[in-house]
């Protein structure tokens, strides 16, 4: 029993760190709707997995990566605004996924995908999340300054020698992976809030990008650990409990506004 | 269209809206690839670029000093000489999003210059700068060129103040209308046709663009 709890806690904690790491850029580059869209399309991966009777985790990862790449490419080639494109994609794929789920040979509880199902987390999730965390940390360490410059002004970054297109695509693919792996912990509908609430709260008392990242890492960790504890003690659903804690932390941080 | 920009030269692109000034600038920076023709850039050239606008979002907490440092190599210290010279000292520790338009422009110039570029590219550096500031900026550009020995390429709407400090002016309107020293361009019939005769230094910009007369220069479109 303690081993299961340990696996769940460790996976949850790493999901927290991952979402904080990527979440700061979601906020800085105004991509929260993009995150939400990726999460919605992940449900299509779930539906396909159940239909084809293969482990849906891998199809979710594949779908998320494909969507990330497709949106990244389409955004530069269409006359539609990002807002429209993402809105269409998010809800059309959700609809298709729900229709496909009705054909699923096994009876599924859709709620576990929408709001997370922490008890389904196993050692393979722990391993996968750990690998992704390691990879993300290396990526950020290498491209942190590049990413900040891209966030400031893409053309300026390019003129100064940053491989803008490549780094931006890598960031988006990384975000796709983080969302795909977070679904078991917080679910499709709540992952965006885990991405944006901790950095938004940390913004209030940060004067540098690094302070904001550090604040986000701490706040996201508290949210996940607090949410899991509440779920354990009061039998709350884990995903929503995590987001409730994150929201509470955001509200507490409000009065501490600095420049 | 054919022109060369040499080391240590200040070249100004002028021309009406839609003339292709910014397009040419983006080609030089590599932001656009030429669909036709050739562009040669000195290999491993350091570029300093001052965009027209930054569009900085206040959700990214950044002081002016940090903004300047991000243009340099990691841990490379800021050069106090340029900070003082360009006049960024007073708001070095202020958040970037609290700067006024003029302050932000100076910060962007300072960042570009501190990179010690071989080529300094300025996109409309005069936008929103008052007349006094313009004179100051031109003196500054001459000094930057002398200190760094870099080439300066800039885009401007402005005609007269530019000309005083520029080595060469290229007047664009879909093609190169005319180019040469400020004085020769100013007296060039093409230039006069495009901008009309202006006697006063602070003449209000008037764009006399006659499609019929321009049509004789070959194929280019007008908006």
XYZ file of C-alpha atoms in Angstrom:
482
model
C 0.000 0.000 0.000
C 2.696 2.484 0.967
C 4.465 1.684 -2.265
C 1.427 2.748 -4.313
C 1.156 5.949 -2.314
C 4.831 6.610 -2.886
C 4.535 6.071 -6.653
C 1.485 8.331 -6.840
C 3.092 11.075 -4.762
C 6.361 10.994 -6.679
C 4.602 11.043 -10.064
C 2.316 13.852 -8.923
C 5.265 15.869 -7.666
C 7.108 15.481 -10.957
C 3.987 16.452 -12.899
C 3.889 19.570 -10.722
C 7.507 20.427 -11.534
C 6.931 19.795 -15.242
C 3.820 21.919 -15.425
C 5.575 24.780 -13.622
C 8.567 24.532 -15.944
C 6.370 24.774 -19.033
C 3.640 26.866 -17.414
C 5.776 29.997 -17.116
C 6.162 30.013 -20.895
C 2.466 29.293 -21.385
C 1.816 32.522 -19.472
C 4.600 34.595 -21.012
C 3.725 33.568 -24.554
C -0.047 33.689 -23.930
C -0.599 30.084 -24.861
C -3.084 28.914 -22.262
C -5.700 28.277 -24.923
C -3.136 26.256 -26.820
C -2.602 24.129 -23.727
C -6.336 23.612 -23.347
C -6.615 22.562 -26.986
C -3.821 20.052 -26.644
C -5.528 18.610 -23.607
C -8.847 18.256 -25.435
C -7.275 16.531 -28.403
C -5.603 14.101 -26.015
C -9.041 12.642 -25.396
C -9.056 11.626 -29.046
C -5.945 9.593 -28.277
C -7.772 7.921 -25.401
C -10.732 7.043 -27.631
C -8.488 5.654 -30.375
C -6.560 3.601 -27.854
C -9.704 2.036 -26.398
C -11.123 1.370 -29.842
C -7.959 -0.292 -31.109
C -7.528 -2.024 -27.744
C -3.974 -0.861 -27.222
C -2.503 1.033 -24.262
C -4.090 4.466 -24.689
C -1.176 6.212 -22.987
C 0.959 5.885 -26.115
C -1.799 7.039 -28.433
C -2.398 10.054 -26.218
C 1.287 10.931 -26.498
C 1.190 10.451 -30.273
C -1.967 12.538 -30.660
C -0.609 15.327 -28.483
C 2.681 15.450 -30.390
C 0.841 15.457 -33.708
C -1.541 18.202 -32.599
C 1.313 20.301 -31.259
C 3.183 20.006 -34.516
C 0.061 20.573 -36.631
C -1.000 23.701 -34.764
C 2.529 25.065 -34.860
C 2.631 24.578 -38.632
C -0.940 25.638 -39.394
C -0.734 28.843 -37.420
C 1.791 30.223 -39.866
C -0.141 29.185 -42.957
C -3.714 30.112 -42.326
C -5.650 33.335 -42.340
C -7.631 32.218 -39.333
C -6.644 33.665 -35.999
C -4.988 31.406 -33.441
C -8.078 31.812 -31.316
C -10.382 30.462 -34.046
C -8.085 27.644 -35.085
C -7.592 26.414 -31.531
C -11.285 26.727 -30.695
C -12.231 24.649 -33.705
C -9.620 22.025 -33.035
C -10.331 21.689 -29.320
C -14.023 21.093 -29.637
C -14.188 19.187 -32.904
C -11.672 16.638 -31.649
C -13.529 16.429 -28.333
C -16.756 15.692 -30.224
C -15.113 13.065 -32.418
C -13.530 11.491 -29.345
C -16.879 11.244 -27.541
C -18.518 9.657 -30.586
C -15.672 7.161 -30.915
C -15.898 6.342 -27.207
C -19.475 5.173 -27.740
C -18.042 2.380 -29.914
C -15.547 1.346 -27.276
C -15.706 -2.405 -26.599
C -15.026 -1.785 -22.911
C -17.232 0.332 -20.701
C -15.280 3.465 -19.730
C -15.766 6.131 -17.131
C -15.245 9.349 -19.050
C -14.856 11.280 -15.798
C -11.539 9.608 -15.081
C -10.119 11.186 -18.236
C -11.764 14.562 -17.768
C -10.751 15.016 -14.136
C -7.878 12.609 -13.650
C -7.621 9.191 -12.086
C -4.709 9.217 -9.725
C -5.185 5.605 -8.659
C -4.447 4.426 -12.190
C -0.929 5.822 -11.907
C 1.644 3.037 -11.871
C 5.415 2.512 -11.950
C 5.531 2.925 -15.746
C 4.031 6.418 -15.370
C 6.621 7.193 -12.737
C 9.417 6.182 -15.070
C 8.005 8.036 -18.069
C 7.435 11.210 -16.062
C 10.924 11.030 -14.575
C 12.460 10.752 -18.044
C 10.405 13.664 -19.321
C 11.381 15.773 -16.306
C 15.051 15.063 -16.879
C 14.715 15.889 -20.553
C 12.799 19.113 -19.833
C 15.373 20.268 -17.301
C 18.179 19.734 -19.814
C 16.212 21.562 -22.502
C 15.504 24.529 -20.239
C 19.076 24.698 -19.029
C 20.293 24.825 -22.597
C 17.703 27.144 -24.107
C 16.532 29.299 -21.187
C 18.051 32.520 -22.565
C 16.943 31.670 -26.092
C 13.404 31.106 -24.895
C 13.364 34.402 -23.015
C 14.566 36.229 -26.120
C 11.988 34.471 -28.302
C 9.331 35.492 -25.804
C 10.503 39.109 -25.948
C 10.572 39.411 -29.736
C 11.013 36.588 -32.228
C 12.529 38.743 -34.941
C 15.017 40.277 -32.549
C 15.971 36.817 -31.282
C 16.433 35.576 -34.843
C 18.549 38.570 -35.857
C 20.736 37.929 -32.816
C 21.341 34.349 -33.909
C 18.761 32.204 -32.061
C 17.349 29.246 -34.028
C 13.844 30.550 -33.355
C 11.748 28.080 -35.361
C 13.527 25.020 -33.995
C 13.507 26.057 -30.326
C 9.872 27.137 -30.517
C 8.790 23.821 -32.041
C 10.753 21.917 -29.391
C 9.035 23.899 -26.640
C 5.622 23.110 -28.110
C 6.391 19.401 -28.449
C 7.620 19.365 -24.865
C 4.414 21.053 -23.741
C 2.429 18.435 -25.665
C 4.271 15.640 -23.882
C 3.764 17.218 -20.462
C 0.036 17.537 -21.097
C -0.197 13.961 -22.354
C 1.518 12.623 -19.241
C -0.454 14.813 -16.823
C -3.852 13.505 -17.831
C -3.893 10.645 -15.335
C -3.077 13.031 -12.497
C -5.315 16.043 -13.159
C -7.353 15.147 -16.242
C -8.031 16.789 -19.585
C -10.199 19.618 -18.284
C -7.985 20.660 -15.385
C -4.474 20.452 -16.794
C -4.538 24.042 -18.084
C -5.192 25.372 -14.606
C -2.227 23.468 -13.217
C -0.141 24.999 -16.000
C -1.161 28.607 -15.419
C -2.231 29.033 -11.781
C 1.186 28.554 -10.102
C 3.081 30.894 -12.486
C 0.259 33.450 -12.327
C 0.510 33.431 -8.546
C 4.309 33.556 -8.636
C 4.207 36.579 -10.961
C 2.945 38.685 -8.059
C 6.144 38.455 -6.050
C 8.739 38.036 -8.800
C 11.116 40.579 -10.228
C 13.055 38.238 -12.497
C 12.037 35.348 -14.772
C 14.060 32.977 -12.582
C 12.239 34.049 -9.402
C 8.967 33.449 -11.201
C 10.051 29.985 -12.281
C 11.227 29.110 -8.788
C 7.981 30.425 -7.276
C 5.985 28.374 -9.789
C 7.908 25.213 -8.984
C 7.270 25.668 -5.252
C 3.602 26.603 -5.640
C 2.861 23.777 -8.090
C 4.505 21.288 -5.729
C 2.466 22.558 -2.779
C -0.679 22.339 -4.918
C -0.101 18.722 -5.884
C 1.014 17.576 -2.431
C -1.796 19.532 -0.748
C -4.362 18.239 -3.209
C -3.248 14.649 -2.743
C -3.356 15.050 1.050
C -6.883 16.467 0.907
C -7.922 13.680 -1.401
C -6.438 11.150 1.016
C -7.943 12.670 4.165
C -11.317 13.952 2.968
C -11.844 11.613 0.040
C -11.935 14.492 -2.428
C -11.317 13.664 -6.096
C -7.559 14.182 -6.495
C -7.439 16.231 -9.722
C -9.992 18.835 -8.608
C -8.429 18.937 -5.122
C -5.056 19.853 -6.655
C -6.610 22.674 -8.675
C -8.551 23.936 -5.648
C -5.294 24.221 -3.691
C -3.598 25.967 -6.643
C -6.481 28.440 -6.844
C -6.306 29.094 -3.109
C -2.564 29.784 -3.382
C -3.212 32.202 -6.241
C -5.750 34.102 -4.142
C -3.387 34.195 -1.168
C -0.613 35.601 -3.392
C -2.834 38.410 -4.727
C -2.063 40.989 -2.019
C 1.701 40.530 -2.439
C 1.873 42.398 -5.706
C 5.210 43.770 -6.785
C 6.380 45.198 -10.042
C 17.678 46.314 -57.279
C 21.357 46.201 -56.496
C 23.285 47.753 -53.665
C 26.216 47.092 -51.389
C 26.700 48.086 -47.783
C 30.288 48.416 -46.656
C 31.851 48.301 -43.211
C 31.810 51.665 -41.513
C 29.132 53.076 -43.752
C 25.829 54.611 -42.702
C 23.120 53.877 -45.213
C 19.574 55.117 -44.915
C 16.614 53.671 -46.766
C 13.840 56.110 -47.427
C 10.664 55.784 -49.376
C 6.883 55.971 -49.056
C 4.762 53.411 -47.215
C 4.719 50.088 -49.018
C 7.938 50.873 -50.858
C 9.624 47.722 -49.569
C 11.904 49.272 -46.946
C 10.994 46.816 -44.222
C 11.033 43.900 -46.675
C 14.579 44.792 -47.665
C 15.533 45.060 -44.002
C 14.101 41.609 -43.304
C 16.037 40.183 -46.246
C 19.246 41.622 -44.860
C 18.481 40.167 -41.419
C 17.625 36.784 -42.912
C 14.046 36.939 -41.624
C 12.867 36.552 -45.207
C 14.464 34.478 -47.918
C 14.883 36.087 -51.317
C 12.545 34.522 -53.895
C 14.819 35.735 -56.608
C 18.238 37.311 -56.789
C 21.250 37.000 -54.513
C 22.150 38.314 -51.112
C 25.648 37.982 -49.720
C 26.371 38.516 -46.064
C 29.781 38.383 -44.526
C 29.988 35.002 -42.747
C 29.660 34.946 -38.943
C 28.738 38.574 -38.783
C 27.433 39.945 -35.484
C 24.187 41.820 -35.989
C 22.658 44.402 -33.704
C 18.999 44.921 -34.453
C 16.620 47.532 -33.152
C 13.056 46.577 -34.101
C 10.312 49.141 -34.456
C 8.438 47.783 -31.465
C 9.034 45.146 -28.850
C 5.487 44.070 -27.820
C 6.732 43.114 -24.375
C 4.133 41.465 -22.188
C 4.208 42.551 -18.524
C 3.673 38.951 -17.402
C 7.402 38.443 -18.007
C 9.167 40.215 -15.138
C 12.293 41.840 -16.537
C 14.346 44.843 -15.536
C 15.923 47.025 -18.202
C 19.360 45.799 -17.127
C 18.329 42.193 -17.627
C 16.848 43.031 -21.014
C 20.196 44.506 -22.044
C 22.117 41.513 -20.714
C 19.957 39.046 -22.664
C 21.379 40.474 -25.867
C 24.915 39.640 -24.767
C 26.762 36.443 -24.025
C 25.853 34.769 -20.711
C 27.519 36.571 -17.782
C 29.044 39.214 -20.042
C 28.884 42.482 -18.061
C 27.023 45.527 -19.349
C 29.232 48.241 -20.802
C 28.696 51.365 -18.644
C 30.028 53.577 -21.447
C 27.071 52.977 -23.758
C 24.547 52.929 -20.936
C 25.692 56.416 -20.003
C 26.045 57.614 -23.575
C 22.643 56.410 -24.763
C 21.029 57.569 -21.534
C 19.664 54.369 -20.049
C 21.254 54.797 -16.581
C 18.217 56.350 -14.928
C 15.883 53.419 -15.533
C 18.312 50.514 -15.555
C 16.669 48.830 -12.575
C 13.100 49.627 -13.564
C 10.770 46.961 -14.955
C 10.826 46.942 -18.740
C 7.061 47.283 -19.042
C 7.079 50.547 -17.087
C 9.285 52.362 -19.634
C 7.917 55.010 -21.951
C 8.138 54.558 -25.707
C 11.245 56.708 -26.015
C 12.973 55.021 -23.073
C 12.267 51.609 -24.543
C 13.708 52.676 -27.885
C 16.907 53.820 -26.214
C 17.079 50.541 -24.303
C 16.717 48.615 -27.579
C 19.429 50.729 -29.209
C 21.688 50.201 -26.207
C 21.197 46.437 -26.384
C 22.005 46.401 -30.100
C 25.118 48.535 -29.674
C 26.493 46.617 -26.669
C 26.636 43.501 -28.823
C 29.471 45.284 -30.653
C 27.897 44.459 -33.986
C 29.502 44.441 -37.413
C 26.169 45.560 -38.736
C 23.672 47.675 -36.852
C 20.154 47.568 -38.279
C 17.634 50.164 -37.119
C 13.985 49.980 -38.165
C 12.491 53.464 -38.009
C 14.539 54.625 -35.021
C 12.853 58.016 -35.167
C 9.320 56.922 -34.502
C 7.903 58.929 -31.650
C 11.171 60.727 -30.942
C 10.976 64.507 -30.671
C 13.153 66.811 -32.775
C 15.693 67.284 -30.003
C 15.908 63.543 -29.543
C 16.422 63.065 -33.268
C 19.409 65.387 -33.351
C 20.832 63.571 -30.342
C 20.281 60.203 -32.018
C 22.113 61.221 -35.169
C 25.134 62.442 -33.242
C 25.002 59.153 -31.390
C 24.921 57.103 -34.586
C 28.003 58.851 -35.926
C 29.776 58.162 -32.673
C 28.700 54.510 -32.667
C 30.043 54.107 -36.175
C 33.331 55.738 -35.235
C 33.773 53.733 -32.044
C 32.689 50.321 -33.328
C 33.575 50.709 -36.998
C 30.326 48.981 -37.882
C 28.024 49.500 -40.817
C 24.670 51.060 -39.999
C 21.571 50.336 -42.028
C 18.444 52.205 -41.113
C 14.995 52.812 -42.370
C 13.396 56.183 -42.068
C 10.537 58.267 -43.243
C 12.436 61.334 -42.331
C 14.238 63.212 -45.050
C 16.310 66.150 -43.973
C 17.682 65.345 -40.563
C 18.712 61.931 -41.823
C 20.631 63.304 -44.686
C 22.970 65.419 -42.654
C 24.651 62.390 -41.050
C 24.220 59.681 -43.636
C 26.912 58.617 -46.070
C 24.471 57.241 -48.550
C 20.736 57.386 -49.054
C 18.810 54.833 -51.033
C 15.365 55.929 -52.054
C 13.051 52.971 -52.554
C 9.729 52.657 -54.227
C 9.424 48.998 -55.199
C 12.752 49.484 -56.935
C 15.694 51.770 -56.217
C 14.505 55.164 -57.395
C 17.825 56.779 -56.787
C 20.787 56.525 -54.463
C 23.898 58.441 -53.590
C 25.055 61.035 -51.126
C 22.290 62.878 -49.330
C 22.915 65.942 -51.438
C 22.814 64.146 -54.782
C 19.667 62.241 -53.853
C 18.040 65.414 -52.757
C 18.588 66.948 -56.152
C 17.767 63.825 -58.085
C 14.698 64.279 -60.294
C 13.262 60.924 -59.180
C 13.473 61.931 -55.555
C 11.888 65.260 -56.266
C 9.110 63.541 -58.153
C 8.484 61.185 -55.245
C 8.698 63.610 -52.389
C 8.324 66.959 -54.033
C 10.434 69.950 -53.284
C 10.783 70.755 -49.624
C 12.492 73.877 -48.472
C 12.088 73.848 -44.751
C 13.877 71.421 -42.495
C 10.707 70.537 -40.649
C 8.521 70.226 -43.684
C 5.473 68.126 -43.118
C 5.899 64.836 -44.880
C 3.946 64.875 -48.111
C 3.897 61.932 -50.379
C 3.360 62.976 -53.974
C 3.236 59.689 -55.676
C 2.099 59.742 -59.250
C 1.546 56.221 -60.636
C 1.678 57.400 -64.246
C 5.091 58.874 -63.933
C 6.397 55.968 -61.923
C 5.118 53.472 -64.462
C 8.004 54.307 -66.740
C 10.423 52.601 -64.332
C 9.344 49.109 -65.131
C 7.087 46.643 -63.435
C 6.190 47.162 -59.852
C 2.858 47.344 -58.183
C 1.257 50.015 -56.085
C -1.185 49.671 -53.289
